[in-house]
Every structure is written in structure tokens, then in C-alpha cells.
PDB file of C-alpha atoms in Angstrom:
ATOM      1  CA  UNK A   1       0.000   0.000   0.000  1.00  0.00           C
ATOM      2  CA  UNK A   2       1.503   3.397  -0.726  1.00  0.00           C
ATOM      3  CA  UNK A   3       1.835   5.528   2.241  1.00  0.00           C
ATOM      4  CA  UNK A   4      -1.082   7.886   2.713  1.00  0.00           C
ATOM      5  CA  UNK A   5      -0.772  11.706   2.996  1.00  0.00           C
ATOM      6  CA  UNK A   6       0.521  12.692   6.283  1.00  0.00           C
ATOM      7  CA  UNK A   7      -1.613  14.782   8.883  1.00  0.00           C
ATOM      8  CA  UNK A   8      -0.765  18.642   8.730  1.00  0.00           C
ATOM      9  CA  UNK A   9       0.110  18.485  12.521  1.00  0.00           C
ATOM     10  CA  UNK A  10       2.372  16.279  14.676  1.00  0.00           C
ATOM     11  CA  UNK A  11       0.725  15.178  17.786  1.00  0.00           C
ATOM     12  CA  UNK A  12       1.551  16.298  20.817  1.00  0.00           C
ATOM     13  CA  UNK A  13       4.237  14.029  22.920  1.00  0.00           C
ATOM     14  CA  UNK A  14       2.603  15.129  26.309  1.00  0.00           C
ATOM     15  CA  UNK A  15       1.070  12.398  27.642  1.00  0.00           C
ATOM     16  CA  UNK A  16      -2.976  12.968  26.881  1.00  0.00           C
ATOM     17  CA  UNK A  17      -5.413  13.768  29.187  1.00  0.00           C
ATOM     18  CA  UNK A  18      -7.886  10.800  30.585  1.00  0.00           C
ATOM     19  CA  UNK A  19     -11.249  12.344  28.586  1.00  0.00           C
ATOM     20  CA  UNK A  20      -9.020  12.210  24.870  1.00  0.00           C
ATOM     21  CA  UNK A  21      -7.679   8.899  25.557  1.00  0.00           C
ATOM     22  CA  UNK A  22     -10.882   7.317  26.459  1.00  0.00           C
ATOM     23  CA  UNK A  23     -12.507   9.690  23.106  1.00  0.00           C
ATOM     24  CA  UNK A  24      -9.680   7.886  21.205  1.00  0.00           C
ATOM     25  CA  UNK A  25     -10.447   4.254  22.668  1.00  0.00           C
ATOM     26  CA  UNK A  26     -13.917   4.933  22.132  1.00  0.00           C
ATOM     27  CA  UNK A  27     -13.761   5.238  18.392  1.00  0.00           C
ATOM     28  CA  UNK A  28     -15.485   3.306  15.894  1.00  0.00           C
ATOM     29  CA  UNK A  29     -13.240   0.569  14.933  1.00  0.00           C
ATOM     30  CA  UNK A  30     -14.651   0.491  11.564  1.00  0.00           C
ATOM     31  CA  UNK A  31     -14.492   4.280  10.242  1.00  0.00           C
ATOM     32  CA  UNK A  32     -12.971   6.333  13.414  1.00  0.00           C
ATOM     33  CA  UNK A  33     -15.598   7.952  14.314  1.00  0.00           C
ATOM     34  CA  UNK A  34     -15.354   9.647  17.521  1.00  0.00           C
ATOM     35  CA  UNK A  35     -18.610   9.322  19.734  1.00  0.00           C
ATOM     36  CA  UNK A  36     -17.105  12.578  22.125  1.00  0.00           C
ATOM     37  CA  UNK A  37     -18.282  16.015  22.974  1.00  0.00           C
ATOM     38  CA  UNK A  38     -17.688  18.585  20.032  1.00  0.00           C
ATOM     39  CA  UNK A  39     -14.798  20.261  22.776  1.00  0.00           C
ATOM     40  CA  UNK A  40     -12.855  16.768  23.186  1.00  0.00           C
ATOM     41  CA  UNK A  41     -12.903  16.813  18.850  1.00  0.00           C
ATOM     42  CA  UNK A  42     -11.565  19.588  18.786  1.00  0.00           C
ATOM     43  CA  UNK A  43      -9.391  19.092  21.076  1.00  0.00           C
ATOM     44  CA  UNK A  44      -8.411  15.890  18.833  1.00  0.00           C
ATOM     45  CA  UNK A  45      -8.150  17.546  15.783  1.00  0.00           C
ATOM     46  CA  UNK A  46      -5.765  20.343  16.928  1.00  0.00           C
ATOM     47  CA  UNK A  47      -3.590  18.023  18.277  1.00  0.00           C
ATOM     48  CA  UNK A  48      -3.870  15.849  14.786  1.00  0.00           C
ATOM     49  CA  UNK A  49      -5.386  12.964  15.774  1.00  0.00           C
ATOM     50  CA  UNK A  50      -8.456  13.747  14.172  1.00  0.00           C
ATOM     51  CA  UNK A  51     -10.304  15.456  11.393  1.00  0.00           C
ATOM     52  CA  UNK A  52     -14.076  16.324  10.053  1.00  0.00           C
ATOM     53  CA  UNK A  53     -14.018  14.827   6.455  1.00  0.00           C
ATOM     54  CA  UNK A  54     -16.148  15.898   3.597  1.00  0.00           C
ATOM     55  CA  UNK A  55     -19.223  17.103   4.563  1.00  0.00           C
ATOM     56  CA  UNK A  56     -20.349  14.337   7.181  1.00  0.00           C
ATOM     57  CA  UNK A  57     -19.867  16.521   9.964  1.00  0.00           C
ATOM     58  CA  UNK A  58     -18.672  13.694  12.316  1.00  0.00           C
ATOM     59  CA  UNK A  59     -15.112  13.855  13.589  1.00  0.00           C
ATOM     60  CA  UNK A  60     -13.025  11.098  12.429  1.00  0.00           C
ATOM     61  CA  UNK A  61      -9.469   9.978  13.421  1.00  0.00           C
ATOM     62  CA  UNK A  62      -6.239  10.587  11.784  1.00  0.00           C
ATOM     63  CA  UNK A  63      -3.597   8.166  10.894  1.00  0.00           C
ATOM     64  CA  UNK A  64      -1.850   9.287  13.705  1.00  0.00           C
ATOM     65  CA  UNK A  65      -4.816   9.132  15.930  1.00  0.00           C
ATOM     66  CA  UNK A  66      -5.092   5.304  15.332  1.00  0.00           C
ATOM     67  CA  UNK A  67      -1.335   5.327  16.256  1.00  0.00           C
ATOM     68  CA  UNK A  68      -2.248   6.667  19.648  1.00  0.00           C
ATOM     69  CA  UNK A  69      -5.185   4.231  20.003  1.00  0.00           C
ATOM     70  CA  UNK A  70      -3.326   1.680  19.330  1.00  0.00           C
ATOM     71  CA  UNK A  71      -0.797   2.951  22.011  1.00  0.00           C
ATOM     72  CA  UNK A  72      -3.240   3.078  23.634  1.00  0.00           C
ATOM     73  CA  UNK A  73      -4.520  -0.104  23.353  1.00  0.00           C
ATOM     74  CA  UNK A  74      -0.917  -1.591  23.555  1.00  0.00           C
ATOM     75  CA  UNK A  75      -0.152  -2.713  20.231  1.00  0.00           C
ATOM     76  CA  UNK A  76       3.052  -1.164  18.867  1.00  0.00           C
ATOM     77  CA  UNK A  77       3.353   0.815  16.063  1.00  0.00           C
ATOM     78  CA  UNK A  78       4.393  -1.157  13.235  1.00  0.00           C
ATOM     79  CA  UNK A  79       5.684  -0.678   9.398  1.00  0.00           C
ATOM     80  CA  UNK A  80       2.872  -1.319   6.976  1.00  0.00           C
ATOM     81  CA  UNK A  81       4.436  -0.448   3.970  1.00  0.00           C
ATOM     82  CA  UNK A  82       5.056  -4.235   2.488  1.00  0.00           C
ATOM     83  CA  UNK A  83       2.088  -5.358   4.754  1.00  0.00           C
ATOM     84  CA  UNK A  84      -0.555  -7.883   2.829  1.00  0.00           C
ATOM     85  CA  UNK A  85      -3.332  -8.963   4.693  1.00  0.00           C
ATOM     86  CA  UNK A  86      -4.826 -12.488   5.326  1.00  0.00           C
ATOM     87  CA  UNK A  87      -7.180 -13.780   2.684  1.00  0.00           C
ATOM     88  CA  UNK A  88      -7.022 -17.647   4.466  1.00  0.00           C
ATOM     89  CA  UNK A  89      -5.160 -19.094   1.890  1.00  0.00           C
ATOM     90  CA  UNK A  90      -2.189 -19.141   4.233  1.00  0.00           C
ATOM     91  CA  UNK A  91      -0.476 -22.295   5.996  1.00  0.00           C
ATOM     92  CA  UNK A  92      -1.401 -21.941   9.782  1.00  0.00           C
ATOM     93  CA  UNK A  93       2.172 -20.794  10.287  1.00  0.00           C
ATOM     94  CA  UNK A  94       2.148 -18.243   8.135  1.00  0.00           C
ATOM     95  CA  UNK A  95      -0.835 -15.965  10.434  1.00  0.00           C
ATOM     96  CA  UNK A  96       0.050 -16.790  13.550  1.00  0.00           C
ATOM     97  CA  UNK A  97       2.086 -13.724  14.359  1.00  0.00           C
ATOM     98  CA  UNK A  98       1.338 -12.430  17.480  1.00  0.00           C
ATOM     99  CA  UNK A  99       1.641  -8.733  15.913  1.00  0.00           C
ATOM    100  CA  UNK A 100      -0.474  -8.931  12.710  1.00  0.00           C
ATOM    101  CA  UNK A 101      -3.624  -7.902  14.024  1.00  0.00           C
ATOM    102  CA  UNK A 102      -2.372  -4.752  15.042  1.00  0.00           C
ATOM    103  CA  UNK A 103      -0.405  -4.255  12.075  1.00  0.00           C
ATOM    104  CA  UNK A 104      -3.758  -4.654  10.202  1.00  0.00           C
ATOM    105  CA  UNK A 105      -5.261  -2.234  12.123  1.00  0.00           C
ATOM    106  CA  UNK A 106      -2.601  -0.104  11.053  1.00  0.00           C
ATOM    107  CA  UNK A 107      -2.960  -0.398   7.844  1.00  0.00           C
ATOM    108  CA  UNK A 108      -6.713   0.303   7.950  1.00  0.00           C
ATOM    109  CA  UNK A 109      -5.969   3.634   9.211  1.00  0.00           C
ATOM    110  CA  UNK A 110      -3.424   4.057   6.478  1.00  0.00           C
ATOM    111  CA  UNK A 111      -6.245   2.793   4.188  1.00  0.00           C
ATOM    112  CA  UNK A 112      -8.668   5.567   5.575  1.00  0.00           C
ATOM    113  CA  UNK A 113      -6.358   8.344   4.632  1.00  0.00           C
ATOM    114  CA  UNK A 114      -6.532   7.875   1.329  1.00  0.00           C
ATOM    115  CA  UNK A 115     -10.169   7.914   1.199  1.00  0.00           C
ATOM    116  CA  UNK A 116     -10.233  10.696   2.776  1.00  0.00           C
ATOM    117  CA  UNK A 117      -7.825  12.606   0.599  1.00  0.00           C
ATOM    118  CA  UNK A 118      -8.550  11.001  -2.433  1.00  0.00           C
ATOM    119  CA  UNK A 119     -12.772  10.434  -1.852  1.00  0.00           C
ATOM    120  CA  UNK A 120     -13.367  13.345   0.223  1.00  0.00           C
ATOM    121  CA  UNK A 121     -15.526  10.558   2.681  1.00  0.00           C
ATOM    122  CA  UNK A 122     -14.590   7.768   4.557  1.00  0.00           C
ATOM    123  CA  UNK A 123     -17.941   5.518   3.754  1.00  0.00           C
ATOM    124  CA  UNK A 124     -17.133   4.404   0.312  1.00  0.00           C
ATOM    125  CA  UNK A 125     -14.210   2.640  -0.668  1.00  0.00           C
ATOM    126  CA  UNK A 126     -11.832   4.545  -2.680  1.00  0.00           C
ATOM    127  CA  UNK A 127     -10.200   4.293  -6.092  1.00  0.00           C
ATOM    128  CA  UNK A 128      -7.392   2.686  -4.941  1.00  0.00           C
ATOM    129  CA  UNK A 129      -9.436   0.099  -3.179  1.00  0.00           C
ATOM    130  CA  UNK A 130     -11.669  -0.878  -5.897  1.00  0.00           C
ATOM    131  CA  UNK A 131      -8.679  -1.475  -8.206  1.00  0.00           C
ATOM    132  CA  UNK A 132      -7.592  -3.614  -5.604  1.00  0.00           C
ATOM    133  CA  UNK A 133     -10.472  -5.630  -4.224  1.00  0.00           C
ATOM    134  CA  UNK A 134      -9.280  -8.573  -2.847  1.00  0.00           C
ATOM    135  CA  UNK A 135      -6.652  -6.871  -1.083  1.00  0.00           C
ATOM    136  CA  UNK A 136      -9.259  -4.435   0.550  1.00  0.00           C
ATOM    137  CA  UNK A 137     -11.510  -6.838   1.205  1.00  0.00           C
ATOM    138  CA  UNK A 138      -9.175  -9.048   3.008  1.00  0.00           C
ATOM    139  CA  UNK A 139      -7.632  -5.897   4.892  1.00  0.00           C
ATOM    140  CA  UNK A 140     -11.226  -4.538   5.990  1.00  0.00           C
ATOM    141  CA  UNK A 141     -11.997  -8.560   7.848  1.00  0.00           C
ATOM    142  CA  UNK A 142      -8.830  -8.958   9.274  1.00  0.00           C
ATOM    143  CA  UNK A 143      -8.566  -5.178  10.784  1.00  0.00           C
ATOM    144  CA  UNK A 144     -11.779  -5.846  12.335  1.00  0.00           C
ATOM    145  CA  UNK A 145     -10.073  -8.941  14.364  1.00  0.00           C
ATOM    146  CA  UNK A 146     -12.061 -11.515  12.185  1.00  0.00           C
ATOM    147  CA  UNK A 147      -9.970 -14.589  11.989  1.00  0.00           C
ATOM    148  CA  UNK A 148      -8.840 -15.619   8.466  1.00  0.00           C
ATOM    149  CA  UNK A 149      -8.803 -19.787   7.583  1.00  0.00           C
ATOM    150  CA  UNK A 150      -5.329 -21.440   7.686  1.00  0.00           C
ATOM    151  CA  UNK A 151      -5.308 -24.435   5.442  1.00  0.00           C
ATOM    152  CA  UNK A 152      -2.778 -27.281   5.245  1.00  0.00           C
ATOM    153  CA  UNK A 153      -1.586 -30.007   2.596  1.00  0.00           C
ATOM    154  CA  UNK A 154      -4.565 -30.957   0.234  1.00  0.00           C
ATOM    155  CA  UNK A 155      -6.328 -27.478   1.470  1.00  0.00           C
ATOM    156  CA  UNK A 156      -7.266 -29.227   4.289  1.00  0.00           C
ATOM    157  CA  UNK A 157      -8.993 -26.701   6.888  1.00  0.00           C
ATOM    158  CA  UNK A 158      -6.513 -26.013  10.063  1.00  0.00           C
ATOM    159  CA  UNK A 159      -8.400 -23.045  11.406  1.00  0.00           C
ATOM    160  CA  UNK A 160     -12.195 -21.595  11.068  1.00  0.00           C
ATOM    161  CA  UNK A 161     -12.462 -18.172   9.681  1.00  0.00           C
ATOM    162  CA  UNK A 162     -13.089 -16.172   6.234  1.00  0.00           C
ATOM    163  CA  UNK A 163     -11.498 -16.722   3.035  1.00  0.00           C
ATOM    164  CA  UNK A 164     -11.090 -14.582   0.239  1.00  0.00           C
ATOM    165  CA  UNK A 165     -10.914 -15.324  -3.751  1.00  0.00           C
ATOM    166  CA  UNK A 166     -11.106 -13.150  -6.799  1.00  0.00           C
ATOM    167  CA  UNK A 167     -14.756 -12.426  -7.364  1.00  0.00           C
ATOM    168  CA  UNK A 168     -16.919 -13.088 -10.340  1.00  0.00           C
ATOM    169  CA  UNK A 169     -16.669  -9.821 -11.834  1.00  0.00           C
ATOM    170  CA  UNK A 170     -14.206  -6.914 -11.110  1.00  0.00           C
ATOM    171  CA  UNK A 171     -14.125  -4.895  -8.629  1.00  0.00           C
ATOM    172  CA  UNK A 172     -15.813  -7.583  -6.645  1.00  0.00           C
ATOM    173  CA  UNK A 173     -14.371  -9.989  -4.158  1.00  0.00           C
ATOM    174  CA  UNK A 174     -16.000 -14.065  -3.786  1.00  0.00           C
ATOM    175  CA  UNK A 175     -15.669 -14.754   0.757  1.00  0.00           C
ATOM    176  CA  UNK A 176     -16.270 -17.893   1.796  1.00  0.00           C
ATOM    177  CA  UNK A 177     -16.319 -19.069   5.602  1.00  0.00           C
ATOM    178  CA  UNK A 178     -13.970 -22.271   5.947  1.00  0.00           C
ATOM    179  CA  UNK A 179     -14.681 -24.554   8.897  1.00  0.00           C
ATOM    180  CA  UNK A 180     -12.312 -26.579  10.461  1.00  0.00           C
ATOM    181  CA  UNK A 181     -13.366 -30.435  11.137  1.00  0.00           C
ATOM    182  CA  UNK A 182     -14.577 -30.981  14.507  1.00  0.00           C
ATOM    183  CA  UNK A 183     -14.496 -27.240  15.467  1.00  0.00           C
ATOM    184  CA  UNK A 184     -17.298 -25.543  18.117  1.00  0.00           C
ATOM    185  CA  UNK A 185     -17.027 -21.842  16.375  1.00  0.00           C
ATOM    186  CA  UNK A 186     -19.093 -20.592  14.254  1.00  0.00           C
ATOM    187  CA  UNK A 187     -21.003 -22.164  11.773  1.00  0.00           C
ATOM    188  CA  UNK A 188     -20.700 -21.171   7.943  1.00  0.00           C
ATOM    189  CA  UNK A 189     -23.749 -19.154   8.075  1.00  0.00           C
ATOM    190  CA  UNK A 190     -22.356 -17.307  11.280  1.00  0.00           C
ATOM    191  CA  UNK A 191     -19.574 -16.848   9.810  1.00  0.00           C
ATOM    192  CA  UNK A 192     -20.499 -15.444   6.654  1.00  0.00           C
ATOM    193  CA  UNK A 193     -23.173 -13.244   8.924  1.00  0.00           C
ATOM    194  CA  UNK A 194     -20.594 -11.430  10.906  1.00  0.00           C
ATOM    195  CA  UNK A 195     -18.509 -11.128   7.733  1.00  0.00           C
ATOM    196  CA  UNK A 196     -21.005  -9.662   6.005  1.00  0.00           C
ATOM    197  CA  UNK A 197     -21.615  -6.894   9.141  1.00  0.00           C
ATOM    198  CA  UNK A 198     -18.083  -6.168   8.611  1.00  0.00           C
ATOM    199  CA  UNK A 199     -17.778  -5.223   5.146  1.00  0.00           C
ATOM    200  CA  UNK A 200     -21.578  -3.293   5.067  1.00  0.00           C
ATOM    201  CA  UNK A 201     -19.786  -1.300   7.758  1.00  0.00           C
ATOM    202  CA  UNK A 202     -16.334  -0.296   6.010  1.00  0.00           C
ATOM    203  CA  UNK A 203     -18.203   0.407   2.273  1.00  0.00           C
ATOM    204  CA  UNK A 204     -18.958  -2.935   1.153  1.00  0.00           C
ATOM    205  CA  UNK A 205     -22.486  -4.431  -0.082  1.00  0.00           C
ATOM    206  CA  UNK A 206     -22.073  -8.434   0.308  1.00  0.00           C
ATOM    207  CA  UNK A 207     -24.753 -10.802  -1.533  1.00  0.00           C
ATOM    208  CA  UNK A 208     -25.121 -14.593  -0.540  1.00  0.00           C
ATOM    209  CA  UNK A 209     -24.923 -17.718  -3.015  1.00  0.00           C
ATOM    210  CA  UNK A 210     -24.992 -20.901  -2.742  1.00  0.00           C
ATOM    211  CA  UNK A 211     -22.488 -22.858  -3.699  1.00  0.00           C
ATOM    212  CA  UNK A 212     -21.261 -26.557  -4.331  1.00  0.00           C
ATOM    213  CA  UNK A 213     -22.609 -28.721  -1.879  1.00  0.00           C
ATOM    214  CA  UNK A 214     -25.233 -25.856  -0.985  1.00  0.00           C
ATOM    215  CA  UNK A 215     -22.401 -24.285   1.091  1.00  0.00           C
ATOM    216  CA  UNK A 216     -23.207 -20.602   1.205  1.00  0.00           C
ATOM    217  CA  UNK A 217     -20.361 -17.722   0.174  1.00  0.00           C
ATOM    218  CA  UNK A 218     -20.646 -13.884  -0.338  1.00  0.00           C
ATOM    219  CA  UNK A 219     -20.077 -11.943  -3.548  1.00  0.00           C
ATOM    220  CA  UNK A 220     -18.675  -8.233  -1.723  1.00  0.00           C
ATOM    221  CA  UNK A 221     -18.595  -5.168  -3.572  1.00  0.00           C
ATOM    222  CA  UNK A 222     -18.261  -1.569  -3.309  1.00  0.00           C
ATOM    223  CA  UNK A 223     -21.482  -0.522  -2.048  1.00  0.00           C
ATOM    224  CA  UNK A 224     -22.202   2.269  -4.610  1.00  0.00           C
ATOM    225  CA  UNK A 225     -21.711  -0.666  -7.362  1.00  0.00           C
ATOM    226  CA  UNK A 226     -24.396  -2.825  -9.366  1.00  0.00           C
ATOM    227  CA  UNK A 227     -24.131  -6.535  -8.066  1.00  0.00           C
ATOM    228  CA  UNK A 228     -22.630  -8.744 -10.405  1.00  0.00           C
ATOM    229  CA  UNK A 229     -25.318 -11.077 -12.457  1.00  0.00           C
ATOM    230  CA  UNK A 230     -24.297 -14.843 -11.687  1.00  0.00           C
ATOM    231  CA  UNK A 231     -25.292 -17.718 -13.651  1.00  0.00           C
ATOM    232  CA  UNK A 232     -25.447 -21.046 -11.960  1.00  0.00           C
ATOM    233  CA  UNK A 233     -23.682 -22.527  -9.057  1.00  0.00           C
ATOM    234  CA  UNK A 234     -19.933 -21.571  -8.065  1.00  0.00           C
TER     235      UNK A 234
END
């Protein structure tokens, strides 16, 4: 991902007062917006940890305002530049870092930036996005902590979670929910459910399918977009 625009103020080094830092651990995870009186916003946004985008009105957080959160929150900062998310295509060893989630995280901040800059908003997803789908897709699940499937030899399923493919048609994004034998979580359906939740709320419209064997999957696409016209089972 190329590095987003950096905000026109550094943040303060003091240590923050206890009414910002809950404001800033009490943002949406999904867009940053802060749920805080309009005096602890602005405090935010003169500090550079947040900003009023487009013409929402609501105050949303900077890219260095989810670096303080996640401060906050005790994840370390963490470079993003070569970052590439989970789509749960991955051997089990390859997403088991201890650190990824909160390098995702990251990265959706970074991601927000350039909608911002680029799409004046923060509720659709932007031009680089959409040339990218999979990549966003994948980023926007495993930012919100959603677990992405590890598989093994024979793509045998070592983990539950989502999994991401190239979609029918572009700019769109196929997710299915793989479930590991013998497992107590969540069943496809679930899975797919909460999925689904998760992309409607970071810009992406998700229709359901059924697929071989009647198992269900999601066809995601930027929410402003016609849904693609499938023939027959996938």
C-alpha cells in the first residue's frame, strides 16, 4: 500500500489527558468515528489525531490518531508499507504472528487516509481500493479482528475463519467461511453473517450464493456498485 498523505500536525508528545484517551479508545473501529463532545474533537483535531471529512460533519481519526489508540490499546506501532493482509489461503504458520492484528489495524488507518484525501468521505471505498479488491476486502476482515482460515496439505482446513478469492466480476471480491473439522465456532452461516456486518460497515455491499454442496459464500462489492449477475452454481 503506498503511504497515505501525512496529517498537517504532529501530535503532541505530552502524555494525553484521561477524557481524549478514552474519546480515542472509544472510536469506531470500523471508520474512526469519535462518539465525544464537540470540545474533546476539537481538542483531537488540533492536536492531529483527528479530522471532520467531507461534509459528514462527524469527527473522524487521523492516521496518527489510530497510532495513539493503538498505544493506547498496547499494540506497537508497526511498518505497513510491504504489509498484505490475510485472505485464508495461508499455511497456519504463516498468520500466527502475534503482531499482525495490530499491524492490520494499522494499515486500515493508512487505508482511511486515502479515502479521505482522495474520496473526500470515509464511507465508500476509494479508487485505490476498488482497483484492488481482494486486497481491501481481506484488509477490511482482518482489521476488524475476524480470523482468516489457515489451510494445510490438500487445502485441508486447520483453522475456522473467512477466506477470500477473486470475485466473479471486477471490482468484486467471492468470501467464503472455511470450517475446520470438529471445530465448536461458528457455523458457515455465522460466519459469513458477521462477515457480512463487517464489510456493510467499512463500504462494502455483500450478496449470498450458494455454492457446491449448498455451502453458502458472499459476492462483496463496493457498495455504490451494481451486483454482479451470476449464472449457476460456483
Amino acid at each position: 500500500m503506498a503511504p497515505p498523505p501525512r496529517s498537517p500536525q504532529s501530535p503532541a508528545p505530552a502524555e494525553l489527558p484521561h477524557g481524549l484517551e478514552q474519546a480515542l479508545l472509544g472510536a469506531d473501529p470500523a471508520l474512526g468515528l469519535l462518539d465525544a463532545p464537540e470540545e474533546t474533537c476539537a481538542d483531537l483535531r488540533a492536536l492531529g489525531y483527528a479530522v471532520r471529512p467531507g461534509q459528514s460533519g462527524g469527527t473522524h481519526l487521523t492516521l496518527a490518531g489510530w497510532d495513539a489508540r493503538a498505544r493506547l490499546l498496547g499494540t506497537p506501532r508497526a511498518d505497513t508499507s510491504a504489509f498484505a493482509p490475510a485472505t485464508g489461503h495461508e499455511a497456519l504458520g504463516d498468520t500466527e504472528a502475534a503482531s499482525a492484528a495490530g499491524v492490520a489495524v494499522r494499515a486500515w488507518g493508512s487505508l482511511l487516509e486515502i479515502r479521505r484525501v482522495t474520496a473526500g468521505g470515509l464511507e465508500l471505498p476509494a479508487e485505490w481500493e476498488r482497483r484492488r479488491p481482494l486486497h481491501a476486502v481481506a484488509l477490511a476482515l482482518q482489521a476488524s479482528g475476524s480470523p482468516p482460515a489457515a489451510v494445510g496439505s490438500g487445502h485441508r482446513c486447520l483453522r475456522s475463519g473467512y477466506q477470500v478469492s477473486e470475485g466473479p466480476a471486477p471490482r468484486s471480491v467471492r468470501v467464503d467461511w472455511r470450517q475446520q473439522p470438529g471445530s465448536d465456532g461458528p457455523s458457515p452461516g455465522e460466519g459469513l453473517d458477521t462477515c457480512q456486518e463487517v464489510l456493510d460497515a467499512r463500504g462494502w455491499a455483500s450478496d449470498r450464493y450458494l455454492g457446491a454442496r449448498h455451502r453458502p459464500y458472499l459476492v462483496s462489492r463496493p457498495r455504490d456498485e451494481r451486483a454482479p449477475l451470476l449464472g449457476g452454481s460456483a
